[in-house]
């Protein structure tokens, strides 16, 4: 009997959980087993109870966090619940900053070992080994707060690895990381999988990078029940239920469009290799003639002429007014750290620009300089040909709305309606307020929440409210800092629809983001920042041809661009009409 | 930020047991508060600069520079206390309309202000030379504080820069909303507005940190080892004894020159006066 049980690393048997007595069940009747050595990905819409499940597996509910549980969770054959097994399973959480406890890097790794009562004599060696596995060996004596977000998350992983658990639980470990950080994290994970037999239970939203590691996918529905369980291809084969609430793999989305276009697809691909093979099979001409895709792009412009401009060129557009013009702006923080180093940026009125670059490359600082929150001493900034240094702080508001990364930071009142009125009353007479507020409530889908406290709204609503307050005065420029951060696809899509509508009305949009899919889907132009400078400005298509820029700024192209690259044209899938173009190609029309 | 000015070093004070250092420096810090004259805090202030230089290898100028922002406060305390001095008076120094300044008033004001600087100086010597992790460790090992409490020192230390960052972010976010005004009343009004997001995020972070600590087995096992243990050495004890001697000698010296005025004596004197 015991032998049979130890075959599984994790067994969950008709398990239910809720936080409040008589409250709604967050997890309901969940059953699944995970074999030793398996890597399982748990997918589900936000708020479906994924994180709750992770906390239950570790025994943190009900041990640390109060909650009522029914059913059983067994880890390696022993029941979870009575007390926390220290080294049984290790867990890495989403927020890098607040899961780290100690001031120094080596102390952080030591923390878990101390709790396990590892003797001092063997501690140093285990710390060194874990740190070097996660690329942090040279940071051993540094303060944790000096690390980048990506490094912090690798430190969290190293700290768990040092404890040598046989089961790893990851709760959206890359949600707060830039593409480079995400890539490093998955590198570490791959190395971990290769070095010993570990069981991995991974919760993740954006799954393109995770999928190659995964043996099995569990899909959870809105009500905290397991809706699908199986090998990844199988789960994604026919489009899982509740699909619009989870981020589907890009390969799936492309395949689906292919299917809808009337092409027969025998098996849904997931990896880059599989997808490439599928496309080469369906469009054999692509395979025969690798120059074909180039021909497709010739129709746009001559590829021999570089279409990018690595610096802003005001001459490129003479008919439009530059909404934002930044020339040679430098700025250092009081600590002496250089944040902007002769940055140039030129944004025409009505442009949708995606501002990208690694964490700490100066994106937010540049946005703050543009909106007058910091005043650089060197260089020039002008808004609609108006020198910004002549504007007073309050005058910037007439030009710019700035949606911060955390919407809560911007709330100043206790009611949604007041929040909107607060912005409006700077410009409109009191008798107009009711009408104007109503207008905003309607257009940002906030009707019915007038009385609610902004802090009690859902993540998506909070974000929409913060955008609404920032466009209330009809400012011509809107800056958004990571607006889709921590949102499920549904609310992210809804938000971006609002932003796009504003763009169509003629607003200039600056979108600061790490999300390359967002860049592809919405950015007309992109600007890439690297160490305080704008090293590239051009269309996303142009950017993804600039392999040197991509490497320098540590930007990894998204899945569809990589696929395009393999098929001969990076921008093959970046336009919505790729299917028509490919089918035209297939029938020899191009 | 004075609370986070720890800088690595290898001086005597750096190598000392943090709990013992806390005790000894507290003695230096407390003694001058028991006397009412300006000479005692001045002597102890000078002692602190000497201590920093010899045992901590901290330049006195650096220390004074760090305290510079507080000189304004100290000056305020001095002026305020001399103007509103209500004790025994002898020599009138200044008379301007309703404003009268007596010699005793000035002495009283100086003694309060210098005491304030004294406290500041010893505290910053302590913070500058004490690794927070070792402080927690010695509070647990030598003071026998439960380790769950000892570790709150460290989490607080980690939280300070996060909160600072968050506060400056909130300030920027509110500036963009408009209605940002200068002035004392606008400032007071902002405390509440900043407070809500700061608190709600702070609590969320604290909760996450607590979960993360538990997830790594904090407080689970009966036995716990320490990566950086601290111990009490002979030199630590000698330092305490030496410090007591220095304090006593200083007080005797001050008394010899008739500069010392005991706190209790001061109270008694002012009672007689009324």
Coordinates of N, CA, C and O in Angstrom, one line a residue, chain A residues 24 30 157 202 212 217 220 223 242 331 341 346 398 401 408 413 416 434 506 508 522 549 555 578 585:
Chain A
X24 N -18.0 31.3 0.4 CA -18.0 30.5 -0.8 C -16.7 29.7 -0.8 O -15.7 30.1 -0.3
X30 N -11.4 19.3 -5.6 CA -10.3 19.1 -6.5 C -9.6 17.8 -6.2 O -9.3 17.5 -5.1
X157 N 14.6 31.6 -5.7 CA 14.8 30.2 -6.2 C 16.0 29.6 -5.6 O 15.9 28.4 -5.1
X202 N 3.8 24.2 -11.3 CA 4.0 25.5 -11.7 C 2.7 26.2 -12.1 O 1.9 25.7 -12.8
X212 N 7.8 24.5 -22.9 CA 8.8 23.5 -23.2 C 9.2 22.6 -22.1 O 9.7 21.5 -22.2
X217 N -0.6 19.5 -18.2 CA -1.3 20.7 -17.9 C -2.6 20.4 -17.1 O -3.4 19.5 -17.5
X220 N -7.9 24.9 -14.6 CA -8.9 25.1 -13.5 C -10.0 26.0 -14.0 O -9.6 27.0 -14.8
X223 N -14.7 28.3 -11.1 CA -15.2 27.9 -9.8 C -14.3 27.1 -8.9 O -14.7 26.4 -8.0
X242 N -13.6 27.8 -21.2 CA -13.2 29.0 -20.3 C -11.9 29.6 -20.9 O -11.2 30.3 -20.2
X331 N 19.8 62.7 -16.6 CA 19.3 62.9 -15.3 C 20.0 61.8 -14.4 O 20.1 60.7 -14.7
X341 N 20.7 59.2 -19.9 CA 22.0 59.6 -20.4 C 21.8 60.1 -21.8 O 21.7 59.3 -22.8
X346 N 11.2 61.2 -30.0 CA 10.4 62.1 -30.8 C 9.1 61.4 -31.1 O 9.1 60.3 -31.7
X398 N -2.4 69.6 -18.1 CA -3.3 69.9 -19.2 C -2.8 69.1 -20.4 O -3.6 68.9 -21.4
X401 N -1.8 62.8 -19.2 CA -2.3 61.9 -18.2 C -1.3 60.8 -18.0 O -0.8 60.3 -19.0
X408 N -3.6 52.0 -7.2 CA -3.9 52.4 -5.9 C -3.1 53.7 -5.4 O -3.6 54.5 -4.7
X413 N -9.6 59.9 -3.3 CA -10.8 60.0 -2.5 C -11.3 58.7 -2.1 O -10.7 57.7 -2.4
X416 N -15.7 56.2 -6.0 CA -15.4 56.1 -7.4 C -15.8 57.4 -8.1 O -15.1 58.1 -8.8
X434 N -21.9 66.2 -12.9 CA -22.7 65.0 -12.9 C -22.7 64.4 -14.3 O -22.5 63.1 -14.4
X506 N -7.5 60.3 -31.4 CA -6.5 61.3 -31.7 C -5.5 61.5 -30.6 O -4.5 62.3 -30.7
X508 N -2.3 60.9 -28.2 CA -0.9 60.3 -28.3 C -0.7 59.4 -27.2 O -1.0 59.7 -26.0
X522 N -0.4 46.4 -30.4 CA -0.9 47.8 -30.4 C 0.1 48.8 -30.8 O -0.3 49.9 -31.2
X549 N 20.3 45.2 -31.8 CA 19.6 46.0 -30.8 C 18.9 45.0 -29.8 O 18.9 45.2 -28.5
X555 N 16.2 42.0 -25.2 CA 14.8 41.8 -25.5 C 14.7 40.5 -26.3 O 15.4 40.3 -27.3
X578 N -2.0 38.0 -41.9 CA -0.9 37.0 -42.3 C -1.5 35.8 -43.0 O -0.9 35.2 -43.9
X585 N 0.1 33.4 -51.1 CA 1.4 32.9 -51.5 C 1.2 31.5 -51.9 O 1.8 31.0 -52.9

